[in-house]
mmCIF file of C-alpha atoms in Angstrom:
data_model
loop_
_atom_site.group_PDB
_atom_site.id
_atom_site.type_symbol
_atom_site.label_atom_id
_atom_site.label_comp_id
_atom_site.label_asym_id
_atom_site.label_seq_id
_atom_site.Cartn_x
_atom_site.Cartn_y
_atom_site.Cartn_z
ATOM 1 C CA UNK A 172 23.926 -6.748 -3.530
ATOM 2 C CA UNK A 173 27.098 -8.600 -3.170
ATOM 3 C CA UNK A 174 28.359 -9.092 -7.026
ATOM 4 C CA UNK A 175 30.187 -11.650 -8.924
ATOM 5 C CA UNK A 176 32.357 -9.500 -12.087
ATOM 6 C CA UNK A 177 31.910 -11.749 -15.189
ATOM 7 C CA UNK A 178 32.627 -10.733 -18.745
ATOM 8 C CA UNK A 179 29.438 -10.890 -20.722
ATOM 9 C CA UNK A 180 29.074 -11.471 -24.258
ATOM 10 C CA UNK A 181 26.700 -8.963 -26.857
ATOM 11 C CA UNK A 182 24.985 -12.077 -27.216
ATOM 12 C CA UNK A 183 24.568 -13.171 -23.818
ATOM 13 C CA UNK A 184 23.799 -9.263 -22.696
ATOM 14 C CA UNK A 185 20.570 -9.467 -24.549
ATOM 15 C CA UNK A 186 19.963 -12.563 -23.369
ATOM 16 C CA UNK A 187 19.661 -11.488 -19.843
ATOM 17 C CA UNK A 188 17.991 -8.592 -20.461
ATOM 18 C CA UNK A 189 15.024 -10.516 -21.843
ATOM 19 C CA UNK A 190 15.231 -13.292 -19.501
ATOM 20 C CA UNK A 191 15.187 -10.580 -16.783
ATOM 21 C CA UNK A 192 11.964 -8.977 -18.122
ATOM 22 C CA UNK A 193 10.555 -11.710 -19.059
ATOM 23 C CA UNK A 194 10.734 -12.985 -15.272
ATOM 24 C CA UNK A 195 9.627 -9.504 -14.128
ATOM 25 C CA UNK A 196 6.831 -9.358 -16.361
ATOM 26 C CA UNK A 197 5.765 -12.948 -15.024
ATOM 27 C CA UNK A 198 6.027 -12.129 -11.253
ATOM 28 C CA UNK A 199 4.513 -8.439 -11.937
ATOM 29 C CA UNK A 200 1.629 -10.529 -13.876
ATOM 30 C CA UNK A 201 0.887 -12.807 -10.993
ATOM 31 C CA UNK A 202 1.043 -10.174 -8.780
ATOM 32 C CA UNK A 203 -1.367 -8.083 -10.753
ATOM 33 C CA UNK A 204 -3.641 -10.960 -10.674
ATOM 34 C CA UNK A 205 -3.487 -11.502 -7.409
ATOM 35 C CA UNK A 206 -4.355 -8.015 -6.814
ATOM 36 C CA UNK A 207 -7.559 -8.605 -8.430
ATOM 37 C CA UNK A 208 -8.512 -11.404 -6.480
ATOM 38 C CA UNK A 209 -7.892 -10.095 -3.676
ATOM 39 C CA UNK A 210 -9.526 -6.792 -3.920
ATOM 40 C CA UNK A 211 -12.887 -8.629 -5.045
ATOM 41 C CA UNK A 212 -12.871 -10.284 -1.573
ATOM 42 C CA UNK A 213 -12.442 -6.882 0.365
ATOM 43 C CA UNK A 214 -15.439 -5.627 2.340
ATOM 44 C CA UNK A 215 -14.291 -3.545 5.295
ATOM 45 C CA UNK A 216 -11.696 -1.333 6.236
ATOM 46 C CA UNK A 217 -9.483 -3.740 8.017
ATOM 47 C CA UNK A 218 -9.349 -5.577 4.588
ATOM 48 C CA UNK A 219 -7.771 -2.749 3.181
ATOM 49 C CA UNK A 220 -5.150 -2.344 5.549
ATOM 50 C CA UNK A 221 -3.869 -6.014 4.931
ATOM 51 C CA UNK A 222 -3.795 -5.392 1.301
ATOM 52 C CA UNK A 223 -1.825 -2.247 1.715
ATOM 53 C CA UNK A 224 0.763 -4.235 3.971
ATOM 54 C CA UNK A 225 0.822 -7.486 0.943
ATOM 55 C CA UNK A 226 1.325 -4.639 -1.317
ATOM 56 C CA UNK A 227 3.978 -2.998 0.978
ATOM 57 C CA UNK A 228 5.759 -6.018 1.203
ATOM 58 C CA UNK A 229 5.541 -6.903 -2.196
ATOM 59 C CA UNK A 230 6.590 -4.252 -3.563
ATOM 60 C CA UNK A 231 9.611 -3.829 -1.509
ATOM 61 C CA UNK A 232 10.687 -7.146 -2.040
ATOM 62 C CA UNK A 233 10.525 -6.700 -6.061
ATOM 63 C CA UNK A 234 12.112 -3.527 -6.018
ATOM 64 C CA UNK A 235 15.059 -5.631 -4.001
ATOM 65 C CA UNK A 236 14.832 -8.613 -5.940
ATOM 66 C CA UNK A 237 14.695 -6.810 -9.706
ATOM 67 C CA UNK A 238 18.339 -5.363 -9.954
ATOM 68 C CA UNK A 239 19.118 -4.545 -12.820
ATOM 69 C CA UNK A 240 22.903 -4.449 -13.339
ATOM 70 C CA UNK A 241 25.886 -7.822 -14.873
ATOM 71 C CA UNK A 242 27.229 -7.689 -11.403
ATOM 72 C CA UNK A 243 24.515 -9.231 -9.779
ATOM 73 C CA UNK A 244 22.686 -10.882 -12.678
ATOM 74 C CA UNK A 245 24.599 -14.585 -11.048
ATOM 75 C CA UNK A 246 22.621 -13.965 -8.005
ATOM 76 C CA UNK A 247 19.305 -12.439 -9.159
ATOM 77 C CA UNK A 248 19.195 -14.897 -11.810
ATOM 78 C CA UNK A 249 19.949 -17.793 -9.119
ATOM 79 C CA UNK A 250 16.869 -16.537 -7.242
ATOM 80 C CA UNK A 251 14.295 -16.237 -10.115
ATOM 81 C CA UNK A 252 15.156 -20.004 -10.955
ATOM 82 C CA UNK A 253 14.550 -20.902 -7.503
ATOM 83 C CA UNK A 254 11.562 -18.519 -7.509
ATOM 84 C CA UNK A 255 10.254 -20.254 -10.348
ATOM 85 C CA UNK A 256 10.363 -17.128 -12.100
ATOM 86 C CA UNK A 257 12.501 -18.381 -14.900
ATOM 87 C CA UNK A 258 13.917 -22.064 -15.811
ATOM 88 C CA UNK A 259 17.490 -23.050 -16.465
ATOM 89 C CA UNK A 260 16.452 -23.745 -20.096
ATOM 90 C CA UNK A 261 15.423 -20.204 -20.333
ATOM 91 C CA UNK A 262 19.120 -19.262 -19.763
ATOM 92 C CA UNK A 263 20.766 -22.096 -21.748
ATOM 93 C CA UNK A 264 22.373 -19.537 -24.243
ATOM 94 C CA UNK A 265 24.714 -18.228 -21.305
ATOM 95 C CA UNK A 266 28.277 -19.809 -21.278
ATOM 96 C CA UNK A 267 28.638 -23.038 -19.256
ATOM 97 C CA UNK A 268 30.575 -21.183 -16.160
ATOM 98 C CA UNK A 269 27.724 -18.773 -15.638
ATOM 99 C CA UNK A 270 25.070 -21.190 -16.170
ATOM 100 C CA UNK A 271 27.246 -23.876 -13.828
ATOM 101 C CA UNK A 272 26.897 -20.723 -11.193
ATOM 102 C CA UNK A 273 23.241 -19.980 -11.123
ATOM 103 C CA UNK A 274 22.224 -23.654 -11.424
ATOM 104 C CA UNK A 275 24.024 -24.188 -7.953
ATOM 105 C CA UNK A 276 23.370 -21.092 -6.451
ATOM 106 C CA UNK A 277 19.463 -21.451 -7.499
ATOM 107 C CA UNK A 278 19.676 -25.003 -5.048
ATOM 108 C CA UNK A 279 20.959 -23.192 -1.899
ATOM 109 C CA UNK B 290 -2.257 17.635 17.901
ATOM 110 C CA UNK B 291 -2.816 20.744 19.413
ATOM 111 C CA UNK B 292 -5.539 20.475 22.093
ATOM 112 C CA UNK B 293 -8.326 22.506 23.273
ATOM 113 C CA UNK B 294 -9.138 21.152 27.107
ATOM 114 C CA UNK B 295 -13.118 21.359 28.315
ATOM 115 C CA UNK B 296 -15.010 19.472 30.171
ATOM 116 C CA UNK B 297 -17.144 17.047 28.617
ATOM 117 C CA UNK B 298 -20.421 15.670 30.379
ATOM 118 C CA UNK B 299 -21.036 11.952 30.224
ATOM 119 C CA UNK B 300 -23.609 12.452 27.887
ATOM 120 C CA UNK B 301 -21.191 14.906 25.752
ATOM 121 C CA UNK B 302 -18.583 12.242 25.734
ATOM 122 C CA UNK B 303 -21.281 9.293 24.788
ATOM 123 C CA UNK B 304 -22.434 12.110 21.485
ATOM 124 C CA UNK B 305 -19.076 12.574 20.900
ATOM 125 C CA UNK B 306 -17.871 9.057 20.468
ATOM 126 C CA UNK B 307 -20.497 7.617 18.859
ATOM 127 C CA UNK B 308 -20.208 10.783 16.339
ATOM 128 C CA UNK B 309 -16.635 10.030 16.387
ATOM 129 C CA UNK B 310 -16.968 6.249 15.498
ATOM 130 C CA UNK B 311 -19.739 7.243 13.002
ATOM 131 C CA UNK B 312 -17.547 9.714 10.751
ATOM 132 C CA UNK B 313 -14.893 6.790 10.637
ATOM 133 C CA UNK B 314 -17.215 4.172 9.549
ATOM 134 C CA UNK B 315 -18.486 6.683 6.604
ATOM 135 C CA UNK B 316 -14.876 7.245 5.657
ATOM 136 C CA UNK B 317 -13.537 3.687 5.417
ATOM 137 C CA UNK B 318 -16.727 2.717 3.998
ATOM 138 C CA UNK B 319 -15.831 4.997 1.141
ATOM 139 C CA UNK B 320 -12.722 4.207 1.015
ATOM 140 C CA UNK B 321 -13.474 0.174 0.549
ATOM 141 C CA UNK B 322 -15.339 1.358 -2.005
ATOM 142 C CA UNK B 323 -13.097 3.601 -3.827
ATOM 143 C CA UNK B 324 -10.821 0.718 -3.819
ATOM 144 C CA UNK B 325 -13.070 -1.883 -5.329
ATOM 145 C CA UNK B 326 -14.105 0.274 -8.153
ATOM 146 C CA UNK B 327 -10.153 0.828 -8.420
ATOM 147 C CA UNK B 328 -9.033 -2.453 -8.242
ATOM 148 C CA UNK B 329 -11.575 -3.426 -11.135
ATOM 149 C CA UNK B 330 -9.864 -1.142 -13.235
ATOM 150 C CA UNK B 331 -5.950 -2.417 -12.270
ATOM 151 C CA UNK B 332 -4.695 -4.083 -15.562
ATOM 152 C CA UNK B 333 -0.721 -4.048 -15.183
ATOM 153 C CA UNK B 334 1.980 -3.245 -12.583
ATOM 154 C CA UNK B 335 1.925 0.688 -12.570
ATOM 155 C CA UNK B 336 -1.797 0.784 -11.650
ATOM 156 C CA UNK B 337 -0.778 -2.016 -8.394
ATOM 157 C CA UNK B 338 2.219 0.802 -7.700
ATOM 158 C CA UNK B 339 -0.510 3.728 -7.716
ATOM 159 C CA UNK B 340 -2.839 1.937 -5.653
ATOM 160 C CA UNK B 341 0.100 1.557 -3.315
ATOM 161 C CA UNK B 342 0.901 4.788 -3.533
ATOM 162 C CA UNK B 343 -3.020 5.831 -2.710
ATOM 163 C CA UNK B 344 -3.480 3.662 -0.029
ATOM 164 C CA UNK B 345 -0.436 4.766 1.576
ATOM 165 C CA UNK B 346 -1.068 8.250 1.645
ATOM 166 C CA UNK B 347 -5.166 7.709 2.410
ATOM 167 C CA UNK B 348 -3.764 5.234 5.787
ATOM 168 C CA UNK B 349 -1.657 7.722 6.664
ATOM 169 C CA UNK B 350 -4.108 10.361 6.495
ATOM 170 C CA UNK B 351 -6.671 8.328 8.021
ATOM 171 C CA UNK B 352 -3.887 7.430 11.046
ATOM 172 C CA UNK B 353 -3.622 11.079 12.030
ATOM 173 C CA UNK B 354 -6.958 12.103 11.923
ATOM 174 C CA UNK B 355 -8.791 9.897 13.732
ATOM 175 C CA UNK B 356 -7.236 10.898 17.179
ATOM 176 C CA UNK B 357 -9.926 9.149 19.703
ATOM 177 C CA UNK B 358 -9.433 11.948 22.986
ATOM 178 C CA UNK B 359 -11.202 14.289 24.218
ATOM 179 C CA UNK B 360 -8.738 17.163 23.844
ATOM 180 C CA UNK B 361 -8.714 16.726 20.200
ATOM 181 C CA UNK B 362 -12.134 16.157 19.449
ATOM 182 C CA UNK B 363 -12.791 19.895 18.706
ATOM 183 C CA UNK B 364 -10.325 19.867 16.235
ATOM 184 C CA UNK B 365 -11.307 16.511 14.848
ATOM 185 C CA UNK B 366 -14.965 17.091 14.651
ATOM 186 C CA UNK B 367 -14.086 20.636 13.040
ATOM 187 C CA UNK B 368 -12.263 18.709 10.580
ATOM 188 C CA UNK B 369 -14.664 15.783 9.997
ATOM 189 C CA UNK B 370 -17.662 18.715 9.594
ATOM 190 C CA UNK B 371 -15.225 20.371 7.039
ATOM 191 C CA UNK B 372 -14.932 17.268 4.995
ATOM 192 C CA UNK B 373 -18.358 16.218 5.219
ATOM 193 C CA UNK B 374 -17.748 13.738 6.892
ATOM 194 C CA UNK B 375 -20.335 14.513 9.892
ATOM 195 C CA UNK B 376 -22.492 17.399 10.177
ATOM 196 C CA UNK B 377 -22.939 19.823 12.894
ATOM 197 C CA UNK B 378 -26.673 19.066 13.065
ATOM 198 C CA UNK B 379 -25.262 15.672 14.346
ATOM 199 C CA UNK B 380 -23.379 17.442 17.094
ATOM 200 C CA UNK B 381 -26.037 19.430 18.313
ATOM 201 C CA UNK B 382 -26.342 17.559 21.717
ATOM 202 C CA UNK B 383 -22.941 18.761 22.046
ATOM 203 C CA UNK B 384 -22.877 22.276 24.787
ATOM 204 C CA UNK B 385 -23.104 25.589 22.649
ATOM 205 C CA UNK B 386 -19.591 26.496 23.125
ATOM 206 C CA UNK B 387 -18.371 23.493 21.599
ATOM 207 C CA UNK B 388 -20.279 23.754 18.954
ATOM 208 C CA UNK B 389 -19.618 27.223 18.332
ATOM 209 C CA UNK B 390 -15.967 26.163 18.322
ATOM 210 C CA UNK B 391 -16.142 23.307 15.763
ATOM 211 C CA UNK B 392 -18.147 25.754 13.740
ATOM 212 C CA UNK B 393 -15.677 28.450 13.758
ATOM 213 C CA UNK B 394 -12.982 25.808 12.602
ATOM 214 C CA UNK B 395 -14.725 24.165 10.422
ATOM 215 C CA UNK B 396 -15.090 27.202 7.851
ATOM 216 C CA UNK B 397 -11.344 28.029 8.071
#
């Protein structure tokens, strides 16, 4: 993914790193759920086939969406707001610049 | 896959697809359940990745087994009789060489 160099703090380093589990371990939560619920609901083959296509698709997109690395925390953090994955609040202990970034890049 | 060509009677063919159609039924029945009893058990994100992982490989499987023509179907039904999946009792309308054949394979 394209990335935006900052400077991170100690302090704001562990703050991302929580914020970005904590929104992983909400999305992978829901999605575990929604596993569940689906696979209740599945009585025949074709069934099966659409859940392995969700789960497919799913999974692709949060291996995508999950990087892990400062350079692209702007944008993956941008996303999860949008996603609802995490709120603004959540990342209030970033500095203002940062913050200022993934507030307007979550709107896009 | 590697075919063996013969000549299949009309009534052959009618045996051999419904045979066909029945060994898939009894395989993705088994397989919706396998699923249900494994979805029951799915309580965080690595179990969802596994069952990915499993349905992948089963679909896949599945995919290149079921090959619906006549040239395959001695190699299918060998493998299907292998895997218990059909027996050769059910293929006994089938002509003697064929079911020699299937027989043969079957065991290797």
């Amino acid at each position: 993914m394209l990335g935006i160099e900052t400077d991170w703090s100690e302090t704001e380093k562990q703050l991302a790193q929580a914020a970005f589990k904590q929104a992983y371990n909400r999305e992978t939560e829901t999605l575990v759920s929604e596993i569940r619920d689906k696979a209740v609901a599945i009585t025949e083959i074709q069934d099966i086939w659409m859940l392995h296509d969700f789960l497919s698709a799913r999974r692709h997109e949060i291996d995508g969406k999950y990087e892990d690395s400062y350079s692209a925390f702007i944008f993956v953090f941008a996303r999860l707001v949008k996603e609802n994955w995490l709120t603004l609040e959540e990342l209030s202990g970033l500095q203002a610049d940062k913050r200022a970034k993934i507030a307007a890049l979550s709107r896009m």
